[in-house]
Coordinates of C-alpha atoms in Angstrom, one line a residue:
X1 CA -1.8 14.7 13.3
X2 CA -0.9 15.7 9.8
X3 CA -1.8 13.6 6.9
X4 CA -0.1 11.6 4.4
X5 CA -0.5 10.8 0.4
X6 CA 0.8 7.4 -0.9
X7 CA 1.1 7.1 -4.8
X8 CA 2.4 4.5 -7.1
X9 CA 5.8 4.4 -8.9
X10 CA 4.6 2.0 -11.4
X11 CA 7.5 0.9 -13.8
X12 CA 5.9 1.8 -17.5
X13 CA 2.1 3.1 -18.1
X14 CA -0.1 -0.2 -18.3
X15 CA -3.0 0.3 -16.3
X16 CA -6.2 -1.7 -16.1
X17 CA -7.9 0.3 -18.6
X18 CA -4.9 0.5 -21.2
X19 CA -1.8 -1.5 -22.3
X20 CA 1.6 -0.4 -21.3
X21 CA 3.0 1.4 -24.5
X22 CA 7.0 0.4 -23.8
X23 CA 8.8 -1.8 -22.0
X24 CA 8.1 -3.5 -18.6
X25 CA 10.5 -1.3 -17.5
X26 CA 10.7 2.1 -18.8
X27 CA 13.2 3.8 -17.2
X28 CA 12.3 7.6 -18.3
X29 CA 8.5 6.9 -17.3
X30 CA 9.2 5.7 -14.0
X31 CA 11.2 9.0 -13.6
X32 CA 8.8 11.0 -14.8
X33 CA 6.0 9.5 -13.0
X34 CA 7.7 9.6 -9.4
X35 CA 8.9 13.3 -10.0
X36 CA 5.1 14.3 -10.4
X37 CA 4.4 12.8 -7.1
X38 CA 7.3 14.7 -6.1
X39 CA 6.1 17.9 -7.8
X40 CA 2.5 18.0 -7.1
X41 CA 2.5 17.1 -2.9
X42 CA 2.4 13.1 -2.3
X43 CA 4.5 11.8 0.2
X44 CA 5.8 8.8 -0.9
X45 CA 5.3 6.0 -4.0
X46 CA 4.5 2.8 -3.6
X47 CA 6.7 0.4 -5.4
X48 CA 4.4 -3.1 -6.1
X49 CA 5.9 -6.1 -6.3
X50 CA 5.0 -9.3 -9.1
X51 CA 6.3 -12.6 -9.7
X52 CA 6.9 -11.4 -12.9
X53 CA 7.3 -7.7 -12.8
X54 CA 10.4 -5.6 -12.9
X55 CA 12.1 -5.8 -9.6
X56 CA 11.1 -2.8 -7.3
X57 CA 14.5 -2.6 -5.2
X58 CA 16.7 -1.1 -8.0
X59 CA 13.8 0.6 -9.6
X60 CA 13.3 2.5 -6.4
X61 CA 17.1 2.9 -6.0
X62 CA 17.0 4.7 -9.3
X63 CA 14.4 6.9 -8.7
X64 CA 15.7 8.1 -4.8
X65 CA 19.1 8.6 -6.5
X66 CA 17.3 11.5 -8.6
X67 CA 14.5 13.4 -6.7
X68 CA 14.9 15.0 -3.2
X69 CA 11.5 14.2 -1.0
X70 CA 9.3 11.8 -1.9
X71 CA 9.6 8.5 0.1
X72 CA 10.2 5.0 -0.5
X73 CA 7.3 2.4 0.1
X74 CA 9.3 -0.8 -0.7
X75 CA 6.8 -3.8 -1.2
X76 CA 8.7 -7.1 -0.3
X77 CA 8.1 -11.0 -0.1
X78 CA 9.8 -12.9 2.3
X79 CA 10.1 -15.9 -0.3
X80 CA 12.3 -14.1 -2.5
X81 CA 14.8 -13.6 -0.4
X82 CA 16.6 -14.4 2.8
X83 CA 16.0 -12.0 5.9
X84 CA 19.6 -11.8 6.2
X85 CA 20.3 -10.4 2.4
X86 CA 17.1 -8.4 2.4
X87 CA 17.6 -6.4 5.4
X88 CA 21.2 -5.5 4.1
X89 CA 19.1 -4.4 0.9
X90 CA 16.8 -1.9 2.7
X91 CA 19.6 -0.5 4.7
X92 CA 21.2 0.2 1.6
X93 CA 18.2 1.6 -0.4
X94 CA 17.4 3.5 3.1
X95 CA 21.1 5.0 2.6
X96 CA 20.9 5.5 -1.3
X97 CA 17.3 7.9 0.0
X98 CA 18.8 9.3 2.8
X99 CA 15.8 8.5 5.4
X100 CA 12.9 7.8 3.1
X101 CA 12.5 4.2 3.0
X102 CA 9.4 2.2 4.5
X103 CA 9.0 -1.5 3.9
X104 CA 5.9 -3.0 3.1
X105 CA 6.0 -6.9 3.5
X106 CA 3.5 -9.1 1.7
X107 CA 2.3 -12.8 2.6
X108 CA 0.7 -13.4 -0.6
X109 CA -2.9 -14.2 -1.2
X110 CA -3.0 -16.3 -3.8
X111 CA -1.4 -19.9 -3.7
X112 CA -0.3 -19.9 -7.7
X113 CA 1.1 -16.5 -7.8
X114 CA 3.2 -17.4 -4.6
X115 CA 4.0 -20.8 -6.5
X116 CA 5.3 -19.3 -9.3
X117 CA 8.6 -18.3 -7.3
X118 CA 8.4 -21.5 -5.7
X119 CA 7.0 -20.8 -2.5
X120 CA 4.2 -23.6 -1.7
X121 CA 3.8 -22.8 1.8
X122 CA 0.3 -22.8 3.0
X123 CA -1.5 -19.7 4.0
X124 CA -1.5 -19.7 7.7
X125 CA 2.6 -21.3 7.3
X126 CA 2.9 -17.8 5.1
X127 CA 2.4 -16.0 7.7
X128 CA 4.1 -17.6 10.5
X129 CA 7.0 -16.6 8.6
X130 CA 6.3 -13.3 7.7
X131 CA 6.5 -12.3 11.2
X132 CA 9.5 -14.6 12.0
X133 CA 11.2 -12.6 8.9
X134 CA 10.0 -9.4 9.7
X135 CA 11.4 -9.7 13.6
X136 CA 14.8 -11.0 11.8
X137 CA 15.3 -7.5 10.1
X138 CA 14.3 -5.2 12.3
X139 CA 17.1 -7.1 14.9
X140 CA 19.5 -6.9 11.8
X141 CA 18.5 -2.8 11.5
X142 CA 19.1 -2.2 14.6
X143 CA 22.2 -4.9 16.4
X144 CA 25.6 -4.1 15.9
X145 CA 26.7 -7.5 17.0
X146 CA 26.6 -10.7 15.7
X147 CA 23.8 -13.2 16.8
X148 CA 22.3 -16.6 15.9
X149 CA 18.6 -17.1 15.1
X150 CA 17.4 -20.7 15.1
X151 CA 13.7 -20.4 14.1
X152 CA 10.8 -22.4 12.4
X153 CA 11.4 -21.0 8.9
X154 CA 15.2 -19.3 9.5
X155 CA 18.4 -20.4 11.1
X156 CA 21.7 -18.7 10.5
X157 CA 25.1 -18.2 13.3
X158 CA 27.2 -15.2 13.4
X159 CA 25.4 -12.8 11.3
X160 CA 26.2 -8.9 11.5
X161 CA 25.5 -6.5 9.3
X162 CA 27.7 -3.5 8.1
X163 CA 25.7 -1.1 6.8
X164 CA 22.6 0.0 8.9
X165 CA 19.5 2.3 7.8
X166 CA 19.5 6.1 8.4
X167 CA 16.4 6.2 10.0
X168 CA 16.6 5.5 13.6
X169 CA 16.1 3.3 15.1
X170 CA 15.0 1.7 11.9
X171 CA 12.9 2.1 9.2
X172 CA 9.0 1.6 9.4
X173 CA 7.3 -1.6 8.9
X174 CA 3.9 -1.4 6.6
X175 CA 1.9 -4.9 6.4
X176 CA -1.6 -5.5 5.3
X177 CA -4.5 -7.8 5.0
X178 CA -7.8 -8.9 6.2
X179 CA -7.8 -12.1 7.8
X180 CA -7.6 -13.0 11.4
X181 CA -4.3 -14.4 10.8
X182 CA -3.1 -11.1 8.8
X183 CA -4.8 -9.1 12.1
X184 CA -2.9 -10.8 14.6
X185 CA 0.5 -10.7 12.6
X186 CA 0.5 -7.2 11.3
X187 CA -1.4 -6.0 15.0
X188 CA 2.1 -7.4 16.5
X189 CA 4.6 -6.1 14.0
X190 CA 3.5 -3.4 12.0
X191 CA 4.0 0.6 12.3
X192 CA 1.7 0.9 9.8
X193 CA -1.5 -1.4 8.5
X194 CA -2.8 -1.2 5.6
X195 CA -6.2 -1.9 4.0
X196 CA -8.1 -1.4 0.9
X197 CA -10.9 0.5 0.7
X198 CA -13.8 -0.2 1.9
X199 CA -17.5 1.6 3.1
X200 CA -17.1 3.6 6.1
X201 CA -18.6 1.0 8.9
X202 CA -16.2 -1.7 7.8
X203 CA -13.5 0.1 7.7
X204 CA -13.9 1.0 11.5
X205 CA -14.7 -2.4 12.4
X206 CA -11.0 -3.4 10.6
X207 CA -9.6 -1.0 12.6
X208 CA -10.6 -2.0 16.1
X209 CA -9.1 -5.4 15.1
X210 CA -6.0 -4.3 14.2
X211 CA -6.1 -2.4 17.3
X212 CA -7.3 -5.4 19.2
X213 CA -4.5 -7.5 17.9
X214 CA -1.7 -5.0 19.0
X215 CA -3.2 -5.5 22.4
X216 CA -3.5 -8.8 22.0
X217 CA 0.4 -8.9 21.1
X218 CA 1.1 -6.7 24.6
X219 CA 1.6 -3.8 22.6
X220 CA 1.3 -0.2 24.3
X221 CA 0.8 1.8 20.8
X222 CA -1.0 0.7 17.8
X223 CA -0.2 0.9 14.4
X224 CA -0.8 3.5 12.1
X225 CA -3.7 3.2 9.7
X226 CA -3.3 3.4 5.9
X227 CA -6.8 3.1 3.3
X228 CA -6.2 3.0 -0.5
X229 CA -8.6 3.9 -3.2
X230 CA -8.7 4.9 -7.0
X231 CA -10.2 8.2 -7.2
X232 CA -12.0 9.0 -10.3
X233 CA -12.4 12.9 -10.5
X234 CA -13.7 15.9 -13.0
X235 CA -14.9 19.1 -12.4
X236 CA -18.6 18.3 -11.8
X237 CA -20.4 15.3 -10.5
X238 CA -21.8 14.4 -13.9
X239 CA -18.8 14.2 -15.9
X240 CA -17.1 12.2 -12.9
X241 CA -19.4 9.6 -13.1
X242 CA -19.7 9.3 -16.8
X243 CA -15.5 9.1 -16.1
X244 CA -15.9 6.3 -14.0
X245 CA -18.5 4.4 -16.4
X246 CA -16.0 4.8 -19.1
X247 CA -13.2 3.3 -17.0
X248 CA -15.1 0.0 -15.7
X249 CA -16.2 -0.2 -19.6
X250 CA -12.5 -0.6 -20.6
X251 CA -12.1 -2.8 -17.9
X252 CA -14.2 -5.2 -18.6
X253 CA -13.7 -4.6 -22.3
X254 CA -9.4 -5.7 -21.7
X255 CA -10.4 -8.7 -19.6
X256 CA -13.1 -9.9 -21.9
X257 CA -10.8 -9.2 -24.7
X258 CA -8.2 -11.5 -22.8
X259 CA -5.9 -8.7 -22.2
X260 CA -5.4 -9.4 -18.1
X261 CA -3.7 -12.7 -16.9
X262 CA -5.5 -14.2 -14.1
X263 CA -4.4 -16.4 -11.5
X264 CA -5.1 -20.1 -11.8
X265 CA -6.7 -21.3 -8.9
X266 CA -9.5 -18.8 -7.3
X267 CA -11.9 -17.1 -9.6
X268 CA -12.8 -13.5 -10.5
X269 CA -16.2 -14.9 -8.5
X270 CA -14.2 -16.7 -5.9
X271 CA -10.7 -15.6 -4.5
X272 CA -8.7 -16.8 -2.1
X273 CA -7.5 -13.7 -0.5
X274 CA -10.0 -12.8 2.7
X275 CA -9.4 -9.1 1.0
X276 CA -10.2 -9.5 -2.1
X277 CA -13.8 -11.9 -1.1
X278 CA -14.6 -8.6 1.4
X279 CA -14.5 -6.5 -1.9
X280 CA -16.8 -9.0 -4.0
X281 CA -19.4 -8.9 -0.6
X282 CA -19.3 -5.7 -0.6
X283 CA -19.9 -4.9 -4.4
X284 CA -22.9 -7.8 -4.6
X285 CA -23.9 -5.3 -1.7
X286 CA -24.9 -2.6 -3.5
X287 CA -22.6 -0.2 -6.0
X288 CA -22.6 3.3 -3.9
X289 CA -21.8 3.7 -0.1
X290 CA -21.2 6.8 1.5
X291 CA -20.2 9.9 0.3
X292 CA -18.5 9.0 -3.1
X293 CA -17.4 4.9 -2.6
X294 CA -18.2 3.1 -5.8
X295 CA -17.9 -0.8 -5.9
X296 CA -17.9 -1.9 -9.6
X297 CA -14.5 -1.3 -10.3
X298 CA -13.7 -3.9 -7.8
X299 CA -16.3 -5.8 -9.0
X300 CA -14.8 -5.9 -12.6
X301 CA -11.3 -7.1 -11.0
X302 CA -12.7 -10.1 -9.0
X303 CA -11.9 -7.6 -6.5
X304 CA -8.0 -7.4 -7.5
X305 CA -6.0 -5.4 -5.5
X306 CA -7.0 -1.9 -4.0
X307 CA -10.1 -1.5 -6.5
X308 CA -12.8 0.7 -5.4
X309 CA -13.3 3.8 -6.1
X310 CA -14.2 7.3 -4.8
X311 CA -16.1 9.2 -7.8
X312 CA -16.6 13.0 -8.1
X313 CA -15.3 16.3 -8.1
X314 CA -12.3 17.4 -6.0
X315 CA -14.3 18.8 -3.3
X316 CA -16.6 15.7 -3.3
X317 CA -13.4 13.6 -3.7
X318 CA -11.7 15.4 -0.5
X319 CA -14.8 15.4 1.9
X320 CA -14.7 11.3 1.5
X321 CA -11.0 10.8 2.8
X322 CA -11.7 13.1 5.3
X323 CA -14.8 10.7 6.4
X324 CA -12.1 8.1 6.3
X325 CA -9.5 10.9 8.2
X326 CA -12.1 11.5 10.8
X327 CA -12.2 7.4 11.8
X328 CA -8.6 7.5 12.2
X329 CA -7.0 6.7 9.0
X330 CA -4.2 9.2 9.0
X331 CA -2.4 7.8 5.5
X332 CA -4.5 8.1 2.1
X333 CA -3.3 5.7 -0.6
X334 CA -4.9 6.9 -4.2
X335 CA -4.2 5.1 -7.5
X336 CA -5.7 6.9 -10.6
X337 CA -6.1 4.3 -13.8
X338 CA -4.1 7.3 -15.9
X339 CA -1.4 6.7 -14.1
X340 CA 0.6 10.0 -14.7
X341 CA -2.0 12.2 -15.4
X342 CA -4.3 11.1 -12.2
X343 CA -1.4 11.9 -9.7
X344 CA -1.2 15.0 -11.5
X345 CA -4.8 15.8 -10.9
X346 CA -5.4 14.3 -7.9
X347 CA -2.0 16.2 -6.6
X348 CA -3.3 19.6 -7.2
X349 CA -7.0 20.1 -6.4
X350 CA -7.5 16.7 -4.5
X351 CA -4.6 16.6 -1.6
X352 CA -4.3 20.7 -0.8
X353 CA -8.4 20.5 0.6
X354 CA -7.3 17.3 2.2
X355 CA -4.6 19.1 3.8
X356 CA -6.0 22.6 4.3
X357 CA -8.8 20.7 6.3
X358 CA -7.2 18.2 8.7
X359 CA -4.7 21.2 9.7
X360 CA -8.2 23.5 10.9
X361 CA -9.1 20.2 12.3
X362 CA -5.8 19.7 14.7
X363 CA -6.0 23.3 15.6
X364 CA -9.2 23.1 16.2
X365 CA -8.2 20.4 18.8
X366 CA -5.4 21.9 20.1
X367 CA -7.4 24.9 21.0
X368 CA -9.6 22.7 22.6
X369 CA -6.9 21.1 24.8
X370 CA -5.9 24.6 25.6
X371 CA -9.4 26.0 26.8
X372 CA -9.5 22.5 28.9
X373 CA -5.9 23.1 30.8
X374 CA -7.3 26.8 31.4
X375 CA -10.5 25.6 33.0

C-alpha cells in the first residue's frame, strides 16, 4: 500500500541544537514551515503538544485555514480537557480542514510534566482513561442522539453534539507507547500506533505486540504502524556523519550550557517513560544498528522524544525506511533538527526514492497475485 510522510508544524524554530529566534508562537514561521511540507510531498504535520507550549488546536486551525493538502496530526491529552468539549473541537478543526484531521492522544510519561496541569493520576490510572476518553469521542463523532456515559473517570447525561467531522465515519485515532499497558490500550483503540525509532529487530518485536493486543481486544484488523526518526542527510556519507557529530555536539553543548528544561523526577540516565528507557538500552548497546540507525542523539536527550537518527546520503537515508517499509511500517515520521530547511531537504531527494520504490514494490505484488489467479 502506498506510503506516508509525517512532519512537524512546530510553532517558532527552537530546535534541540538552537534557540528559537521569536516568539513561542510565530505565527508567519509556522506558516511557512507547514507550506514546505505542503510544497515538497509530506502528508501531514504533526502538531506536539506541552504543558507549556502554544496550544496546537488553534495553531493547526490556522494553518488548515491557508494551505490545501497537507493533513492534521492533532496531539491531545485527555487531562486538558473533557471528552465532551474536545470531540466538539476536532469535529470543528476536522471541518475548518475539510477531511484532514487525525488525533493523536497522549497518556503522558512523565509524572511532573502531567502534574504541571494538574493531572496526578498514576500511570496505569492514565491509561484507563485514555481509552475510556478515547471511546467517548469516537461515540460523540459518530451518534446523532443524545446518550449518557457513567464511567470510571467520565459521567455526563444528555450529551449530543451538533457539529460532526467530515471524515466518515470519523476521523482516525493515532496513540503510542511502549509499555504493556500502552500495547493493550492503543492494540484496542488505535487506527494507527506509533513508535519511535528503534533497530530493526525491535521494532518487529513492537509490532507483533501491538498486533497481539488488537487480538487480544477481539479485533479483526490491526492498526496501522507509524516509526519516527530524525534523518541527518548530505550528499555523501562522510559529510553526513561529520553533520550528525556536529548536531549531538550542540546538543550536548545547550544542555550542558543549561539551555533545555528537564523534568523533575526521572533522569537523563533514568526515565520514567518505558519509551524513552528502550532508547537509553538501546544507545548503551552500541551507537550504529543497521543500515544508517545512530543512537547518540537519543543518548544526548536521556532518550527524549523520537531521538535517533538515520545518518547518510539520500539514497542511504531512503534504503533504511524502506527496511522499516519492508517490516510493515507503512507511515514514516522524520524530524530534521533544522526544522525548515530539513523538511525541505528531506522532501525532495529523501521521500520521491521512498515513494518511487514502495510503488515497484506493490506492483511487483500485484503482478504476483495476478500470475497466482492465472495458475
Amino acid at each position: 500500500m502506498p506510503v506516508e510522510f509525517l512532519g512537524i508544524a512546530a510553532t517558532n524554530d527552537g530546535s534541540e541544537t538552537t534557540p528559537r529566534s521569536g516568539a513561542a508562537f510565530d505565527k508567519e514561521y509556522t506558516l511557512r514551515l507547514a507550506r514546505a511540507h505542503e510544497d515538497h510531498g509530506w502528508d501531514r504535520v504533526l502538531f506536539a503538544y506541552g504543558s507549556g507550549s502554544a496550544d496546537p488546536a488553534p495553531a493547526a486551525a490556522y494553518v488548515a485555514s491557508r494551505l490545501d493538502r497537507l493533513g492534521i496530526l492533532l496531539a491531545h491529552r485527555p487531562n486538558v480537557s473533557y471528552p465532551t468539549f474536545a470531540a466538539k473541537t476536532f469535529a470543528t478543526l476536522d471541518r475548518i480542514s475539510e477531511g484532514r484531521l487525525t488525533v493523536h492522544f497522549i497518556t503522558g510519561g512523565n509524572d511532573h510534566e502531567q502534574g504541571r496541569e494538574g493531572d496526578f493520576l498514576t500511570k496505569d490510572e492514565r491509561y484507563a482513561r485514555t481509552r475510556e476518553y478515547i471511546r467517548i469521542v469516537k461515540k460523540i463523532w459518530t451518534t446523532h442522539e443524545a446518550f449518557d456515559h457513567e464511567g470510571q473517570h467520565y459521567r455526563f447525561h444528555d450529551f449530543v453534539s451538533d457539529v460532526f467531522p467530515v471524515q466518515q465515519p470519523r476521523p482516525d485515532v493515532s496513540f503510542g507507547g511502549s509499555s504493556p499497558a500502552a500495547y493493550a490500550a492503543g492494540g484496542a483503540e488505535a487506527d494507527i500506533y506509533c513508535l519511535w525509532g528503534e533497530p530493526l529487530a525491535e521494532t518487529a518485536e513492537q509490532i507483533e505486540a501491538v498486533k497481539a493486543a488488537a487480538r487480544a481486544a477481539g479485533r479483526t484488523d490491526v492498526p496501522r504502524i507509524q516509526v519516527a526518526f530524525r534523518p541527518i542527510i548530505a550528499p555523501t556519507e562522510e559529510l553526513a556523519w561529520e553533520k550528525a557529530h556536529r548536531t549531538v555536539g550542540a546538543i550536548r553543548e545547550r544542555r550542558e550550557a543549561g539551555l533545555v528544561r528537564h523534568h523533575r523526577r526521572g533522569t537523563r540516565e533514568n526515565p520514567e517513560n518505558t519509551g524513552s528507557q528502550r532508547l537509553i538500552a538501546i544507545a548503551e548497546a552500541g551507537e550504529r544498528y543497521d543500515r544508517a540507525l545512530w543512537t547518540p542523539t537519543a543518548a544526548a536527550t536521556g532518550g527524549s522524544g523520537n531521538s535517533n537518527a538515520l545518518v547518510g546520503t539520500p539514497e542511504t537515508v531512503a534504503q533504511a525506511l524502506l527496511d522499516y517499509y519492508d517490516l510493515g511500517v507503512d507511515i514514516l515520521s522524520a524530524r530534521g533538527y533544522d526544522l525548515l530547511g530539513d523538511a525541505v531537504d528531506f522532501g525532495r531527494y529523501v521521500i520521491p526514492i521512498v515513494r518511487e520504490e514502495v510503488a515497484k514494490r506493490d506492483a511487483e505484488r500485484a503482478a504476483g497475485g495476478t500470475l497466482a489467479a492465472v495458475r
